[in-house]
């Protein structure tokens, strides 16, 4: 993970968060993992849902994975794995879910990634969401350097 | 039509279940036994459903569940006409355990095997409990599901709409979490709401202004969060009355949305009745709203008993009987399917407008 200070972006509305998800959707490739952090209601699932729908390019039902733990989507060239690890209690269960293998081959969106422990892929991009007024503060760290650079260019800090 | 006795096996989520159902044509279906071995106790020390344990526990418990169900029903394998098993959707490990168990019994006895969609099990339950004739309207509303289905036949489901984000059961759980109430959130929020004033906080009714039967509950959760934080900032914390009022307001908002969307779904096409299934149907405020809507429309309201609304194997055995009568047979190639929408023809999200990317 990069030691540089995280990029800080203000997403003024739900629509803005969705647009960020859609923007990311076009730029992720197999093997990319996003770690979505934030409290309940911070917008983790909302961001993931926008991203998945944009990448699939079709009206797909994207249920919250809280109950099912993992939802997978066939995105043509790759799979998207949307996981919510809130209900897990031990990193071993991550292996049981098949997530470790998916980290290498799929696009993985992981909510409550703290449950991963040391199994979190070192190259994963960390997205931390928190409520700020009517919008959301997004802190971005880690991940591919070219992707971070693109974010910096298209999503100026506090625009 | 011949009399049929089916064994049903269900293991798609937290519960391991087996049941024996008999149907004699012309008579009401009989649930000879329905065993549900919940994994709640098993998981309690871990604070949630642990999938690794879940798959292993299903595998370990299935044989005993089947044995118990047969014993309680007073039948032996040779009295059965077929085996029905949930083949999805659900946690793959659990579903696989059930499918393997069913295949083993089918191979050993030579009995026919019928794979059942878990959601079809729920959707056909009003026929098991009340013999409801097609076509009817079904609202599946639980922790993981929220959809309106027009059920016109054993294999004929039309999705009229559903939640475009969280299911209401999940929203109840998360609201409970936000307000420091115990899990499962449904009963906790309902109990707190009893002494609350639903009108104190104006919570949104998402998608009520849009046509169609789609619903959204994720924003409601955010609204609860905002209300909580505003109160905490203004007065340094939350009083019990505040919590009760938020719960009452939240519950009323969910009930209003479900009620209004039910009204719209009933307007779409004539039906013989309206049935609600899923854990959320146990909420008496929501149930009252749905009953009122049906009464106004002159449509019979049905809510199967809770033990048959939550996950169970009697509904799987019954759906197996219905599918078997319709000619369905599965072989040893029956697959466990983690994702399996009932209605693959209707667009998943009616009225969802795709937004363009920013850059």
Coordinates of C-alpha atoms in Angstrom, one line a residue:
Chain A
X1 CA 0.0 0.0 0.0
X2 CA 1.2 3.5 -0.8
X3 CA 2.6 5.6 2.0
X4 CA 1.5 8.8 0.3
X5 CA -1.3 10.7 1.9
X6 CA -4.7 9.5 0.7
X7 CA -6.5 11.4 -2.0
X8 CA -9.5 13.3 -0.5
X9 CA -12.6 13.8 -2.6
X10 CA -16.0 15.3 -1.6
X11 CA -19.0 13.6 -3.1
X12 CA -21.8 16.1 -2.7
X13 CA -24.7 13.8 -3.2
X14 CA -25.8 10.2 -3.8
X15 CA -25.7 10.9 -7.5
X16 CA -22.1 12.0 -7.2
X17 CA -21.2 8.9 -5.4
X18 CA -22.9 6.9 -8.2
X19 CA -21.0 8.8 -10.8
X20 CA -17.7 8.0 -9.1
X21 CA -18.6 4.3 -9.1
X22 CA -19.5 4.5 -12.8
X23 CA -16.2 6.3 -13.5
X24 CA -14.3 3.6 -11.7
X25 CA -16.2 0.8 -13.5
X26 CA -14.7 1.8 -16.8
X27 CA -11.2 1.6 -15.4
X28 CA -11.0 -1.5 -13.3
X29 CA -9.5 -4.7 -14.7
X30 CA -9.4 -8.3 -13.5
X31 CA -7.2 -8.6 -10.5
X32 CA -8.2 -5.2 -9.1
X33 CA -9.6 -5.2 -5.6
X34 CA -11.4 -2.3 -3.9
X35 CA -11.7 -2.3 -0.1
X36 CA -14.8 -0.3 0.8
X37 CA -14.6 1.0 4.4
X38 CA -17.1 3.1 6.3
X39 CA -19.9 2.8 8.9
X40 CA -23.4 1.6 8.2
X41 CA -25.0 4.1 5.9
X42 CA -21.7 5.5 4.6
X43 CA -22.6 4.5 1.1
X44 CA -20.4 1.5 0.5
X45 CA -23.1 -0.6 -1.1
X46 CA -24.4 2.4 -3.1
X47 CA -21.0 2.9 -4.6
X48 CA -20.5 -0.8 -5.4
X49 CA -23.9 -1.0 -6.9
X50 CA -23.4 1.9 -9.3
X51 CA -20.0 0.4 -10.2
X52 CA -21.4 -3.0 -10.9
X53 CA -24.4 -1.8 -13.0
X54 CA -22.1 0.5 -15.1
X55 CA -19.6 -2.3 -15.7
X56 CA -22.3 -4.8 -16.6
X57 CA -24.0 -2.2 -18.8
X58 CA -27.4 -3.7 -18.2
X59 CA -30.3 -3.3 -15.7
X60 CA -29.1 -5.9 -13.3
X61 CA -30.5 -6.5 -9.8
X62 CA -27.6 -5.8 -7.4
X63 CA -28.9 -6.9 -4.0
X64 CA -26.9 -6.0 -0.9
X65 CA -24.5 -8.9 -0.1
X66 CA -25.0 -8.6 3.7
X67 CA -27.1 -11.7 3.9
X68 CA -25.6 -13.7 1.1
X69 CA -22.0 -12.7 1.9
X70 CA -20.9 -12.8 -1.7
X71 CA -22.7 -11.9 -4.9
X72 CA -20.9 -12.7 -8.2
X73 CA -21.6 -11.1 -11.6
X74 CA -20.6 -12.2 -15.0
X75 CA -19.1 -9.2 -16.6
X76 CA -18.1 -10.7 -19.9
X77 CA -14.3 -10.6 -19.8
X78 CA -14.2 -11.1 -16.1
X79 CA -16.3 -11.7 -13.0
X80 CA -17.2 -9.1 -10.4
X81 CA -17.3 -10.3 -6.8
X82 CA -19.2 -8.1 -4.4
X83 CA -18.7 -9.3 -0.8
X84 CA -19.8 -8.0 2.6
X85 CA -17.7 -9.6 5.3
X86 CA -19.5 -8.0 8.2
X87 CA -20.8 -11.3 9.4
X88 CA -17.5 -13.1 9.3
X89 CA -15.5 -13.6 12.4
X90 CA -12.2 -15.1 11.2
X91 CA -10.0 -14.6 8.1
X92 CA -10.1 -18.4 7.5
X93 CA -13.7 -18.0 6.4
X94 CA -12.5 -15.7 3.6
X95 CA -10.8 -18.8 2.1
X96 CA -13.9 -20.8 2.4
X97 CA -15.8 -18.2 0.4
X98 CA -13.3 -18.6 -2.4
X99 CA -12.3 -14.9 -2.2
X100 CA -8.5 -15.5 -2.2
X101 CA -8.7 -17.1 -5.6
X102 CA -11.0 -14.4 -6.8
X103 CA -8.6 -11.7 -5.8
X104 CA -6.3 -12.9 -8.6
X105 CA -8.8 -13.3 -11.4
X106 CA -11.8 -11.1 -10.8
X107 CA -12.7 -7.5 -9.9
X108 CA -13.4 -7.7 -6.2
X109 CA -15.4 -5.1 -4.2
X110 CA -15.1 -5.9 -0.5
X111 CA -17.2 -4.3 2.2
X112 CA -16.0 -4.5 5.8
X113 CA -12.5 -5.5 4.6
X114 CA -11.1 -5.4 8.1
X115 CA -12.3 -9.0 8.4
X116 CA -9.7 -10.0 5.8
X117 CA -6.8 -9.5 8.2
X118 CA -3.6 -10.4 6.5
X119 CA -5.4 -11.8 3.5
X120 CA -6.1 -8.4 2.1
X121 CA -4.3 -8.2 -1.3
X122 CA -1.4 -5.8 -0.9
X123 CA -2.2 -4.1 -4.2
X124 CA -5.8 -3.4 -3.2
X125 CA -7.2 0.2 -3.4
X126 CA -8.7 1.4 -0.2
X127 CA -11.8 3.6 -0.4
X128 CA -12.9 5.1 3.0
X129 CA -16.3 6.7 3.0
X130 CA -17.7 8.9 5.7
X131 CA -20.7 11.1 6.1
X132 CA -20.0 14.8 5.7
X133 CA -23.0 17.1 5.7
X134 CA -25.4 16.0 3.0
X135 CA -22.6 14.3 1.1
X136 CA -19.7 11.9 1.6
X137 CA -16.0 12.3 2.1
X138 CA -14.0 9.7 0.2
X139 CA -10.4 8.9 1.0
X140 CA -8.5 6.9 -1.6
X141 CA -5.2 5.2 -0.9
X142 CA -3.3 2.2 -2.3
X143 CA -4.1 0.5 -5.6
X144 CA -2.5 1.0 -8.9
X145 CA -0.5 4.2 -9.3
X146 CA -2.0 4.9 -12.7
X147 CA -5.5 4.6 -11.4
X148 CA -4.7 6.9 -8.5
X149 CA -3.3 9.4 -10.9
X150 CA -6.4 9.2 -13.1
X151 CA -8.6 9.9 -10.0
X152 CA -6.4 12.9 -9.1
X153 CA -6.9 14.3 -12.6
X154 CA -10.7 13.6 -13.0
X155 CA -11.8 14.1 -9.4
X156 CA -10.0 17.1 -8.1
X157 CA -9.8 17.4 -4.3
X158 CA -12.9 19.1 -2.9
X159 CA -14.2 20.1 -6.3
Chain B
X1 CA -53.8 -37.3 -10.3
X2 CA -52.0 -39.7 -8.0
X3 CA -51.4 -39.2 -4.3
X4 CA -47.8 -38.0 -3.7
X5 CA -45.6 -38.0 -0.7
X6 CA -42.4 -36.1 -1.0
X7 CA -39.3 -35.5 1.1
X8 CA -38.1 -31.9 1.0
X9 CA -34.6 -30.7 1.8
X10 CA -33.5 -27.1 2.4
X11 CA -30.1 -25.8 3.3
X12 CA -29.6 -22.6 1.3
X13 CA -28.9 -20.3 4.2
X14 CA -28.8 -20.5 8.0
X15 CA -31.2 -23.3 8.6
X16 CA -30.9 -27.0 7.8
X17 CA -34.4 -28.4 7.2
X18 CA -36.2 -31.6 6.1
X19 CA -39.9 -32.2 5.8
X20 CA -42.4 -34.7 4.5
X21 CA -45.5 -33.5 2.7
X22 CA -48.3 -35.6 1.3
X23 CA -50.9 -34.5 -1.1
X24 CA -54.0 -36.5 -1.9
X25 CA -55.9 -35.0 -4.8
X26 CA -59.0 -33.2 -3.7
X27 CA -57.8 -32.8 -0.1
X28 CA -55.7 -30.2 1.6
X29 CA -51.9 -30.9 1.6
X30 CA -50.6 -32.5 4.8
X31 CA -47.3 -31.6 6.4
X32 CA -46.5 -34.9 8.0
X33 CA -43.3 -33.5 9.5
X34 CA -41.2 -30.3 9.2
X35 CA -37.9 -30.2 11.0
X36 CA -35.9 -27.0 11.0
X37 CA -32.5 -27.2 12.6
X38 CA -31.5 -23.6 13.1
X39 CA -27.8 -22.7 13.1
X40 CA -28.5 -19.7 15.3
X41 CA -27.3 -21.4 18.4
X42 CA -24.3 -22.8 16.6
X43 CA -23.3 -19.4 15.4
X44 CA -24.2 -17.4 18.5
X45 CA -20.7 -17.3 19.9
X46 CA -19.4 -16.1 16.6
X47 CA -21.9 -13.2 16.2
X48 CA -23.3 -14.2 12.9
X49 CA -23.6 -16.8 10.3
X50 CA -20.2 -18.3 9.6
X51 CA -20.2 -19.7 6.1
X52 CA -17.5 -22.3 6.7
X53 CA -19.3 -23.6 9.7
X54 CA -22.6 -23.3 7.8
X55 CA -21.6 -25.6 5.0
X56 CA -20.0 -28.1 7.3
X57 CA -22.9 -28.0 9.7
X58 CA -25.5 -28.5 6.9
X59 CA -23.5 -31.5 5.7
X60 CA -23.4 -32.9 9.3
X61 CA -27.0 -32.2 10.1
X62 CA -28.8 -33.1 6.9
X63 CA -28.8 -36.8 7.5
X64 CA -30.2 -36.4 11.0
X65 CA -32.8 -33.9 9.8
X66 CA -34.0 -36.3 7.2
X67 CA -34.0 -39.2 9.6
X68 CA -36.0 -37.1 12.1
X69 CA -38.5 -35.9 9.5
X70 CA -39.2 -39.4 8.3
X71 CA -39.5 -40.7 11.9
X72 CA -41.9 -37.9 12.9
X73 CA -43.9 -38.4 9.7
X74 CA -44.1 -42.1 10.4
X75 CA -42.9 -43.0 6.9
X76 CA -39.9 -44.8 5.5
X77 CA -38.0 -44.1 2.3
X78 CA -40.1 -46.7 0.5
X79 CA -43.3 -44.7 1.2
X80 CA -42.0 -41.7 -0.6
X81 CA -42.7 -40.8 -4.2
X82 CA -39.9 -38.4 -4.7
X83 CA -37.2 -36.1 -3.2
X84 CA -37.3 -32.4 -3.6
X85 CA -34.3 -30.2 -2.8
X86 CA -33.4 -26.5 -2.9
X87 CA -30.9 -26.1 -5.7
X88 CA -30.5 -22.4 -5.2
X89 CA -30.3 -19.5 -4.9
X90 CA -28.2 -19.2 -1.7
X91 CA -24.8 -19.8 -0.1
X92 CA -23.2 -22.3 -2.5
X93 CA -21.7 -24.5 0.3
X94 CA -25.1 -25.0 1.9
X95 CA -27.0 -25.6 -1.3
X96 CA -24.4 -28.1 -2.4
X97 CA -24.7 -30.0 0.8
X98 CA -28.4 -30.3 0.3
X99 CA -28.2 -31.3 -3.3
X100 CA -25.6 -33.9 -2.6
X101 CA -27.7 -35.4 0.2
X102 CA -30.8 -35.5 -2.1
X103 CA -28.8 -37.1 -4.9
X104 CA -27.5 -39.7 -2.5
X105 CA -31.0 -40.6 -1.3
X106 CA -32.3 -40.6 -4.9
X107 CA -29.5 -42.8 -6.1
X108 CA -29.9 -45.2 -3.2
X109 CA -33.7 -45.6 -3.5
X110 CA -34.3 -45.0 -7.2
X111 CA -36.8 -42.2 -6.3
X112 CA -37.2 -39.3 -8.7
X113 CA -35.3 -36.1 -7.8
X114 CA -36.7 -32.6 -8.3
X115 CA -34.7 -29.5 -7.9
X116 CA -36.5 -26.5 -6.5
X117 CA -35.8 -22.8 -6.6
X118 CA -35.9 -21.6 -3.0
X119 CA -37.9 -18.6 -4.0
X120 CA -40.5 -20.8 -5.8
X121 CA -40.8 -22.7 -2.5
X122 CA -41.8 -19.4 -0.8
X123 CA -44.0 -18.4 -3.8
X124 CA -46.0 -21.7 -3.8
X125 CA -46.5 -21.8 -0.1
X126 CA -50.0 -20.2 -0.3
X127 CA -51.1 -23.2 -2.2
X128 CA -49.6 -25.6 0.4
X129 CA -51.4 -23.7 3.3
X130 CA -54.6 -22.5 1.6
X131 CA -54.9 -24.1 -1.8
X132 CA -54.9 -20.7 -3.4
X133 CA -55.6 -20.9 -7.1
X134 CA -53.5 -19.2 -9.8
X135 CA -52.9 -16.4 -10.6
X136 CA -52.2 -14.7 -7.3
X137 CA -49.9 -11.9 -6.2
X138 CA -47.1 -12.6 -3.8
X139 CA -44.9 -10.3 -1.8
X140 CA -41.7 -11.9 -0.7
X141 CA -40.3 -9.8 2.0
X142 CA -37.4 -11.0 4.2
X143 CA -33.8 -10.3 5.2
X144 CA -32.5 -10.9 1.7
X145 CA -35.5 -10.6 -0.6
X146 CA -38.1 -8.1 -1.5
X147 CA -40.2 -8.6 -4.6
X148 CA -43.7 -8.7 -6.0
X149 CA -44.4 -11.8 -8.0
X150 CA -47.4 -12.6 -10.1
X151 CA -47.7 -16.4 -9.8
X152 CA -49.7 -17.7 -12.7
X153 CA -48.4 -21.3 -12.6
X154 CA -45.9 -23.7 -11.1
X155 CA -43.3 -22.4 -13.5
X156 CA -44.9 -19.1 -14.4
X157 CA -43.6 -16.1 -12.3
X158 CA -43.6 -12.5 -13.4
X159 CA -41.6 -10.1 -11.3
X160 CA -43.7 -6.9 -11.0
X161 CA -41.1 -5.0 -9.0
X162 CA -38.8 -5.2 -6.1
X163 CA -36.3 -3.5 -4.0
X164 CA -33.6 -1.8 -6.1
X165 CA -31.2 -1.9 -3.1
X166 CA -31.6 -3.3 0.4
X167 CA -34.3 -5.7 1.5
X168 CA -36.6 -4.4 4.3
X169 CA -35.4 -7.2 6.7
X170 CA -31.9 -5.9 6.2
X171 CA -33.0 -2.3 6.7
X172 CA -34.6 -3.4 10.0
X173 CA -31.4 -5.1 11.1
X174 CA -29.2 -2.1 10.2
X175 CA -31.5 0.4 11.8
X176 CA -31.4 -1.7 15.0
X177 CA -27.7 -1.6 14.8
X178 CA -27.6 2.2 14.3
X179 CA -29.8 2.7 17.3
X180 CA -28.1 0.2 19.6
X181 CA -30.9 -2.3 19.6
X182 CA -30.2 -6.1 19.6
X183 CA -30.3 -8.4 16.5
X184 CA -32.4 -9.6 14.8
X185 CA -33.5 -6.1 14.2
X186 CA -37.1 -6.8 13.1
X187 CA -38.6 -7.7 16.5
X188 CA -36.4 -5.2 18.3
X189 CA -37.4 -2.3 16.2
X190 CA -41.1 -3.3 16.3
X191 CA -41.0 -3.5 20.1
X192 CA -39.3 -0.1 20.4
X193 CA -41.8 1.4 17.9
X194 CA -44.7 0.4 20.1
X195 CA -44.2 3.4 22.4
X196 CA -43.0 5.8 19.7
X197 CA -44.6 8.6 17.7
X198 CA -44.3 7.9 14.0
X199 CA -45.0 11.5 13.1
X200 CA -42.2 13.1 15.1
X201 CA -39.5 12.6 12.5
X202 CA -40.3 13.0 8.8
X203 CA -38.6 10.0 7.2
X204 CA -38.7 9.6 3.4
X205 CA -40.9 7.2 1.4
X206 CA -38.3 6.3 -1.3
X207 CA -39.6 5.8 -4.9
X208 CA -43.2 6.5 -3.8
X209 CA -43.3 9.4 -6.3
X210 CA -42.2 7.1 -9.1
X211 CA -44.6 4.9 -11.1
X212 CA -44.2 1.1 -10.9
X213 CA -43.7 -1.4 -8.1
X214 CA -40.0 -0.9 -7.4
X215 CA -38.9 0.0 -3.9
X216 CA -35.8 1.4 -2.2
X217 CA -34.9 1.1 1.4
X218 CA -31.3 2.1 1.5
X219 CA -32.0 5.8 1.7
X220 CA -34.3 5.2 4.6
X221 CA -31.4 3.8 6.6
X222 CA -29.3 6.9 5.8
X223 CA -32.2 9.1 6.9
X224 CA -32.3 7.2 10.2
X225 CA -28.6 7.7 10.6
X226 CA -28.9 11.5 10.0
X227 CA -31.7 11.8 12.4
X228 CA -29.7 9.9 15.1
X229 CA -26.6 12.1 14.5
X230 CA -28.6 15.3 14.6
X231 CA -30.2 14.4 17.9
X232 CA -26.9 13.3 19.3
X233 CA -25.3 16.6 18.2
X234 CA -28.2 18.7 19.6
X235 CA -28.7 17.0 22.9
X236 CA -25.6 15.0 23.5
X237 CA -27.2 11.6 23.1
X238 CA -30.4 9.7 22.4
X239 CA -33.3 9.3 24.9
X240 CA -35.3 6.1 24.9
X241 CA -38.2 8.2 23.6
X242 CA -36.1 9.4 20.7
X243 CA -35.2 5.9 19.8
X244 CA -38.9 4.8 20.0
X245 CA -39.9 7.7 17.8
X246 CA -37.3 6.9 15.2
X247 CA -38.3 3.2 15.2
X248 CA -41.9 4.1 14.8
X249 CA -41.2 6.6 12.0
X250 CA -39.0 4.1 10.2
X251 CA -41.5 1.2 10.5
X252 CA -44.3 3.5 9.3
X253 CA -42.2 4.5 6.3
X254 CA -41.5 0.9 5.4
X255 CA -45.2 0.0 5.9
X256 CA -46.3 2.9 3.7
X257 CA -44.0 2.0 0.9
X258 CA -45.0 -1.7 1.0
X259 CA -48.6 -0.7 1.2
X260 CA -48.6 1.7 -1.7
X261 CA -46.6 -0.6 -3.9
X262 CA -48.9 -3.5 -3.1
X263 CA -51.9 -1.3 -4.1
X264 CA -50.2 -0.6 -7.4
X265 CA -49.2 -4.3 -8.0
X266 CA -52.9 -5.3 -7.3
X267 CA -54.0 -2.8 -10.0
X268 CA -51.8 -4.3 -12.7
X269 CA -53.9 -7.5 -13.2
X270 CA -56.7 -9.4 -11.6
X271 CA -55.6 -12.0 -9.0
X272 CA -57.3 -14.6 -6.8
X273 CA -55.6 -13.3 -3.7
X274 CA -52.6 -11.6 -2.2
X275 CA -50.1 -13.5 -0.1
X276 CA -47.2 -12.2 1.9
X277 CA -44.2 -14.4 2.9
X278 CA -40.9 -13.8 4.7
X279 CA -39.9 -12.8 8.1
X280 CA -40.9 -9.2 7.6
X281 CA -44.5 -10.4 7.3
X282 CA -44.4 -11.1 11.0
X283 CA -44.3 -7.3 11.7
X284 CA -47.8 -6.5 12.8
X285 CA -47.7 -2.8 11.7
X286 CA -46.7 -3.8 8.2
X287 CA -49.2 -6.6 8.1
X288 CA -52.0 -4.3 9.2
X289 CA -51.2 -1.9 6.3
X290 CA -51.2 -4.7 3.8
X291 CA -54.5 -6.1 5.1
X292 CA -56.1 -2.7 4.8
X293 CA -54.9 -2.3 1.2
X294 CA -56.3 -5.8 0.3
X295 CA -59.6 -5.1 2.1
X296 CA -60.0 -1.9 0.1
X297 CA -59.3 -3.7 -3.1
X298 CA -61.6 -6.6 -2.2
X299 CA -58.8 -9.1 -2.6
X300 CA -58.3 -12.0 -0.1
X301 CA -55.3 -11.5 2.2
X302 CA -53.2 -14.4 3.1
X303 CA -50.2 -14.7 5.4
X304 CA -49.1 -18.3 5.9
X305 CA -48.0 -19.1 9.5
X306 CA -44.5 -17.7 10.3
X307 CA -42.9 -21.2 10.5
X308 CA -43.9 -21.7 6.9
X309 CA -43.0 -18.1 5.9
X310 CA -39.4 -18.3 7.0
X311 CA -37.0 -20.9 5.6
X312 CA -38.4 -24.4 5.9
X313 CA -38.4 -27.7 3.9
X314 CA -42.2 -28.2 3.8
X315 CA -42.4 -25.5 1.1
X316 CA -39.6 -27.3 -0.8
X317 CA -41.4 -30.7 -0.6
X318 CA -44.6 -29.0 -1.7
X319 CA -42.9 -27.2 -4.6
X320 CA -41.4 -30.5 -5.5
X321 CA -44.8 -32.1 -5.6
X322 CA -46.2 -29.3 -7.8
X323 CA -43.2 -29.4 -10.2
X324 CA -43.3 -33.2 -10.3
X325 CA -47.0 -33.1 -11.3
X326 CA -46.0 -30.6 -14.0
X327 CA -43.6 -33.2 -15.4
X328 CA -40.3 -31.9 -13.9
X329 CA -37.6 -34.5 -13.2
X330 CA -33.9 -33.8 -12.5
X331 CA -31.0 -36.1 -12.9
X332 CA -27.7 -36.6 -11.2
X333 CA -26.5 -33.5 -13.1
X334 CA -28.7 -31.2 -11.0
X335 CA -26.5 -28.2 -10.2
X336 CA -26.4 -26.0 -7.2
X337 CA -27.0 -22.4 -8.4
X338 CA -25.9 -19.5 -6.1
X339 CA -27.9 -17.1 -8.3
X340 CA -31.2 -18.1 -9.7
X341 CA -33.8 -15.4 -10.5
X342 CA -37.4 -16.8 -10.7
X343 CA -38.3 -14.6 -13.5
X344 CA -35.6 -14.3 -16.1
X345 CA -37.7 -12.4 -18.6
X346 CA -38.8 -9.2 -16.8
X347 CA -36.2 -6.5 -16.6
X348 CA -34.7 -6.6 -13.1
X349 CA -35.3 -2.9 -12.5
X350 CA -38.3 -1.3 -14.0
X351 CA -37.8 2.4 -14.3
X352 CA -34.1 2.5 -13.4
X353 CA -32.5 5.2 -15.3
X354 CA -28.9 4.7 -16.1
X355 CA -26.8 7.7 -15.4
X356 CA -23.9 8.7 -17.6
X357 CA -20.3 8.6 -16.4
X358 CA -18.8 11.9 -15.4
X359 CA -15.6 12.0 -17.4

